[in-house]
PDB file of C-alpha atoms in Angstrom:
ATOM      1  CA  MET A   1      57.412  55.529   0.888  1.00  0.00           C
ATOM      2  CA  LYS A   2      56.851  51.764   0.844  1.00  0.00           C
ATOM      3  CA  LYS A   3      60.343  51.090   2.193  1.00  0.00           C
ATOM      4  CA  SER A   4      59.845  53.602   5.011  1.00  0.00           C
ATOM      5  CA  LEU A   5      56.564  51.977   6.015  1.00  0.00           C
ATOM      6  CA  ILE A   6      58.093  48.486   6.016  1.00  0.00           C
ATOM      7  CA  LEU A   7      61.104  49.710   8.015  1.00  0.00           C
ATOM      8  CA  ALA A   8      58.835  51.405  10.575  1.00  0.00           C
ATOM      9  CA  LEU A   9      56.759  48.233  10.909  1.00  0.00           C
ATOM     10  CA  LEU A  10      59.868  46.061  11.415  1.00  0.00           C
ATOM     11  CA  CYS A  11      61.227  48.451  14.055  1.00  0.00           C
ATOM     12  CA  THR A  12      57.905  48.376  15.902  1.00  0.00           C
ATOM     13  CA  ILE A  13      57.856  44.583  15.897  1.00  0.00           C
ATOM     14  CA  ILE A  14      61.437  44.332  17.151  1.00  0.00           C
ATOM     15  CA  VAL A  15      60.929  46.900  19.923  1.00  0.00           C
ATOM     16  CA  SER A  16      57.637  45.370  21.039  1.00  0.00           C
ATOM     17  CA  CYS A  17      58.986  41.844  21.557  1.00  0.00           C
ATOM     18  CA  ALA A  18      58.221  40.709  25.065  1.00  0.00           C
ATOM     19  CA  SER A  19      61.157  40.113  27.359  1.00  0.00           C
ATOM     20  CA  THR A  20      61.179  37.743  30.309  1.00  0.00           C
ATOM     21  CA  LYS A  21      61.433  39.128  33.834  1.00  0.00           C
ATOM     22  CA  GLN A  22      61.427  37.368  37.183  1.00  0.00           C
ATOM     23  CA  PHE A  23      60.259  39.000  40.421  1.00  0.00           C
ATOM     24  CA  LYS A  24      61.116  36.138  42.807  1.00  0.00           C
ATOM     25  CA  LYS A  25      64.478  34.541  43.537  1.00  0.00           C
ATOM     26  CA  LEU A  26      65.763  32.583  40.515  1.00  0.00           C
ATOM     27  CA  THR A  27      66.723  29.167  41.874  1.00  0.00           C
ATOM     28  CA  ASP A  28      67.694  27.507  38.584  1.00  0.00           C
ATOM     29  CA  ASN A  29      71.366  26.961  39.452  1.00  0.00           C
ATOM     30  CA  GLU A  30      70.904  26.222  43.151  1.00  0.00           C
ATOM     31  CA  PRO A  31      70.316  22.867  44.856  1.00  0.00           C
ATOM     32  CA  LEU A  32      66.657  22.184  45.554  1.00  0.00           C
ATOM     33  CA  PRO A  33      65.933  22.420  49.309  1.00  0.00           C
ATOM     34  CA  ALA A  34      64.598  19.136  50.732  1.00  0.00           C
ATOM     35  CA  ASP A  35      61.357  20.769  51.908  1.00  0.00           C
ATOM     36  CA  LYS A  36      60.564  22.594  48.629  1.00  0.00           C
ATOM     37  CA  ALA A  37      59.457  21.825  45.076  1.00  0.00           C
ATOM     38  CA  ARG A  38      60.757  23.678  42.009  1.00  0.00           C
ATOM     39  CA  ILE A  39      58.540  24.971  39.216  1.00  0.00           C
ATOM     40  CA  TYR A  40      59.731  26.023  35.776  1.00  0.00           C
ATOM     41  CA  LEU A  41      57.435  27.945  33.452  1.00  0.00           C
ATOM     42  CA  VAL A  42      58.882  27.602  29.951  1.00  0.00           C
ATOM     43  CA  ARG A  43      57.944  29.151  26.647  1.00  0.00           C
ATOM     44  CA  THR A  44      59.768  27.366  23.869  1.00  0.00           C
ATOM     45  CA  GLY A  45      58.406  28.947  20.688  1.00  0.00           C
ATOM     46  CA  ASN A  46      58.413  32.312  18.947  1.00  0.00           C
ATOM     47  CA  PHE A  47      54.708  32.282  18.053  1.00  0.00           C
ATOM     48  CA  GLY A  48      53.107  35.391  19.539  1.00  0.00           C
ATOM     49  CA  GLY A  49      56.560  36.770  20.285  1.00  0.00           C
ATOM     50  CA  PHE A  50      55.275  40.250  21.070  1.00  0.00           C
ATOM     51  CA  VAL A  51      52.870  38.858  23.688  1.00  0.00           C
ATOM     52  CA  LYS A  52      53.969  38.508  27.283  1.00  0.00           C
ATOM     53  CA  PHE A  53      52.423  36.111  29.779  1.00  0.00           C
ATOM     54  CA  ASN A  54      52.142  37.468  33.311  1.00  0.00           C
ATOM     55  CA  ALA A  55      52.652  34.617  35.783  1.00  0.00           C
ATOM     56  CA  PHE A  56      51.333  34.546  39.357  1.00  0.00           C
ATOM     57  CA  LEU A  57      51.487  32.056  42.213  1.00  0.00           C
ATOM     58  CA  ASN A  58      48.231  31.285  44.060  1.00  0.00           C
ATOM     59  CA  GLU A  59      46.759  34.806  43.764  1.00  0.00           C
ATOM     60  CA  LEU A  60      46.952  37.808  41.458  1.00  0.00           C
ATOM     61  CA  ASP A  61      48.872  39.943  43.948  1.00  0.00           C
ATOM     62  CA  ASN A  62      51.792  37.463  43.988  1.00  0.00           C
ATOM     63  CA  GLN A  63      53.404  37.908  40.561  1.00  0.00           C
ATOM     64  CA  VAL A  64      56.434  35.686  39.995  1.00  0.00           C
ATOM     65  CA  GLY A  65      57.344  36.968  36.553  1.00  0.00           C
ATOM     66  CA  VAL A  66      56.612  37.781  32.942  1.00  0.00           C
ATOM     67  CA  VAL A  67      57.383  35.084  30.373  1.00  0.00           C
ATOM     68  CA  GLY A  68      58.368  36.070  26.842  1.00  0.00           C
ATOM     69  CA  PRO A  69      59.253  33.808  23.894  1.00  0.00           C
ATOM     70  CA  LYS A  70      62.116  31.284  24.056  1.00  0.00           C
ATOM     71  CA  SER A  71      62.700  31.784  27.764  1.00  0.00           C
ATOM     72  CA  PHE A  72      61.795  30.528  31.231  1.00  0.00           C
ATOM     73  CA  ILE A  73      61.275  31.498  34.843  1.00  0.00           C
ATOM     74  CA  CYS A  74      61.992  29.242  37.811  1.00  0.00           C
ATOM     75  CA  PHE A  75      61.015  29.425  41.479  1.00  0.00           C
ATOM     76  CA  ASP A  76      60.726  27.205  44.539  1.00  0.00           C
ATOM     77  CA  VAL A  77      57.469  26.589  46.405  1.00  0.00           C
ATOM     78  CA  PRO A  78      56.482  24.845  49.632  1.00  0.00           C
ATOM     79  CA  GLN A  79      54.978  21.392  49.260  1.00  0.00           C
ATOM     80  CA  GLY A  80      51.224  21.282  48.809  1.00  0.00           C
ATOM     81  CA  GLU A  81      48.738  22.644  46.324  1.00  0.00           C
ATOM     82  CA  GLN A  82      50.083  25.517  44.213  1.00  0.00           C
ATOM     83  CA  LYS A  83      47.949  27.368  41.685  1.00  0.00           C
ATOM     84  CA  ILE A  84      49.819  28.785  38.700  1.00  0.00           C
ATOM     85  CA  ILE A  85      47.868  31.680  37.181  1.00  0.00           C
ATOM     86  CA  VAL A  86      48.879  32.979  33.758  1.00  0.00           C
ATOM     87  CA  LYS A  87      47.271  36.107  32.418  1.00  0.00           C
ATOM     88  CA  ALA A  88      47.186  37.093  28.753  1.00  0.00           C
ATOM     89  CA  GLU A  89      43.819  37.852  27.114  1.00  0.00           C
ATOM     90  CA  THR A  90      42.194  35.787  29.838  1.00  0.00           C
ATOM     91  CA  GLU A  91      43.386  34.189  33.061  1.00  0.00           C
ATOM     92  CA  ARG A  92      44.214  30.490  32.942  1.00  0.00           C
ATOM     93  CA  PHE A  93      44.970  28.287  35.921  1.00  0.00           C
ATOM     94  CA  PHE A  94      47.028  25.146  36.422  1.00  0.00           C
ATOM     95  CA  THR A  95      47.176  23.458  39.813  1.00  0.00           C
ATOM     96  CA  ILE A  96      50.195  21.460  40.943  1.00  0.00           C
ATOM     97  CA  ASN A  97      50.160  19.367  44.098  1.00  0.00           C
ATOM     98  CA  ALA A  98      53.829  20.071  44.744  1.00  0.00           C
ATOM     99  CA  GLN A  99      55.839  17.301  46.380  1.00  0.00           C
ATOM    100  CA  ALA A 100      58.999  18.197  48.307  1.00  0.00           C
ATOM    101  CA  GLY A 101      62.159  17.436  46.340  1.00  0.00           C
ATOM    102  CA  LYS A 102      60.377  17.279  42.975  1.00  0.00           C
ATOM    103  CA  THR A 103      60.795  19.544  39.927  1.00  0.00           C
ATOM    104  CA  TYR A 104      57.904  20.464  37.622  1.00  0.00           C
ATOM    105  CA  TYR A 105      58.193  21.805  34.078  1.00  0.00           C
ATOM    106  CA  LEU A 106      55.133  23.564  32.683  1.00  0.00           C
ATOM    107  CA  ARG A 107      55.186  24.750  29.058  1.00  0.00           C
ATOM    108  CA  LEU A 108      53.153  27.853  28.247  1.00  0.00           C
ATOM    109  CA  VAL A 109      51.711  27.517  24.742  1.00  0.00           C
ATOM    110  CA  PRO A 110      50.262  30.639  23.063  1.00  0.00           C
ATOM    111  CA  LYS A 111      46.964  30.242  21.222  1.00  0.00           C
ATOM    112  CA  MET A 112      45.069  32.740  19.106  1.00  0.00           C
ATOM    113  CA  GLY A 113      42.534  34.791  21.037  1.00  0.00           C
ATOM    114  CA  VAL A 114      39.963  37.348  19.952  1.00  0.00           C
ATOM    115  CA  ASN A 115      42.061  40.457  20.640  1.00  0.00           C
ATOM    116  CA  TYR A 116      45.173  38.990  22.192  1.00  0.00           C
ATOM    117  CA  ALA A 117      46.880  35.650  22.698  1.00  0.00           C
ATOM    118  CA  ARG A 118      45.575  33.036  25.105  1.00  0.00           C
ATOM    119  CA  VAL A 119      47.664  30.435  26.866  1.00  0.00           C
ATOM    120  CA  ASN A 120      47.425  26.665  27.217  1.00  0.00           C
ATOM    121  CA  PHE A 121      49.545  24.501  29.504  1.00  0.00           C
ATOM    122  CA  GLU A 122      51.553  21.356  28.782  1.00  0.00           C
ATOM    123  CA  MET A 123      53.257  19.404  31.567  1.00  0.00           C
ATOM    124  CA  LEU A 124      56.693  18.205  30.447  1.00  0.00           C
ATOM    125  CA  SER A 125      58.680  15.244  31.707  1.00  0.00           C
ATOM    126  CA  ASN A 126      61.834  16.031  33.691  1.00  0.00           C
ATOM    127  CA  GLU A 127      63.990  14.907  30.757  1.00  0.00           C
ATOM    128  CA  GLU A 128      62.146  17.029  28.197  1.00  0.00           C
ATOM    129  CA  GLY A 129      61.837  20.003  30.557  1.00  0.00           C
ATOM    130  CA  SER A 130      65.507  20.123  31.557  1.00  0.00           C
ATOM    131  CA  ALA A 131      66.562  19.798  27.900  1.00  0.00           C
ATOM    132  CA  GLU A 132      64.263  22.701  26.938  1.00  0.00           C
ATOM    133  CA  VAL A 133      65.542  24.939  29.747  1.00  0.00           C
ATOM    134  CA  LYS A 134      69.137  24.501  28.523  1.00  0.00           C
ATOM    135  CA  ARG A 135      68.118  25.966  25.135  1.00  0.00           C
ATOM    136  CA  LEU A 136      66.163  28.922  26.531  1.00  0.00           C
ATOM    137  CA  LYS A 137      67.100  32.405  27.776  1.00  0.00           C
ATOM    138  CA  SER A 138      67.264  33.111  31.482  1.00  0.00           C
ATOM    139  CA  PRO A 139      65.003  35.859  32.790  1.00  0.00           C
ATOM    140  CA  LYS A 140      66.070  39.379  33.610  1.00  0.00           C
ATOM    141  CA  MET A 141      66.112  39.483  37.412  1.00  0.00           C
ATOM    142  CA  LEU A 142      64.077  42.166  39.141  1.00  0.00           C
ATOM    143  CA  TYR A 143      64.729  40.770  42.617  1.00  0.00           C
ATOM    144  CA  ALA A 144      67.368  41.303  45.284  1.00  0.00           C
ATOM    145  CA  GLU A 145      67.950  39.926  48.776  1.00  0.00           C
TER     146      GLU A 145
END
């Protein structure tokens, strides 16, 4: 009985792990256009692995992806102010004044919430961010041209 309960719990945990999906064009391996900025949202740890972070650009009806553990999403934006909205237990915002030709790496850090995980942001240097991205899983693409 005990073994069956433990096995059922392990199966539930494995099945419920959040996967990463991207709903906009993944530009990770493409040259950055001169008139655009590139934003990476990275999640480097396993903490809160079953929790997904829904990511939006500027408004809640413009979802760019879902970020799970040890993965990233990447998208290009026009220069100017861009509001990254990440929704878990609550909505959190991070504003980037995007400069053309520049790449931004934003780490999503899960924190304990009341009923669900919350998210904090950490801006990474280009060196640290590009090194992290090389270690992480690419998103499952749910986008076609």
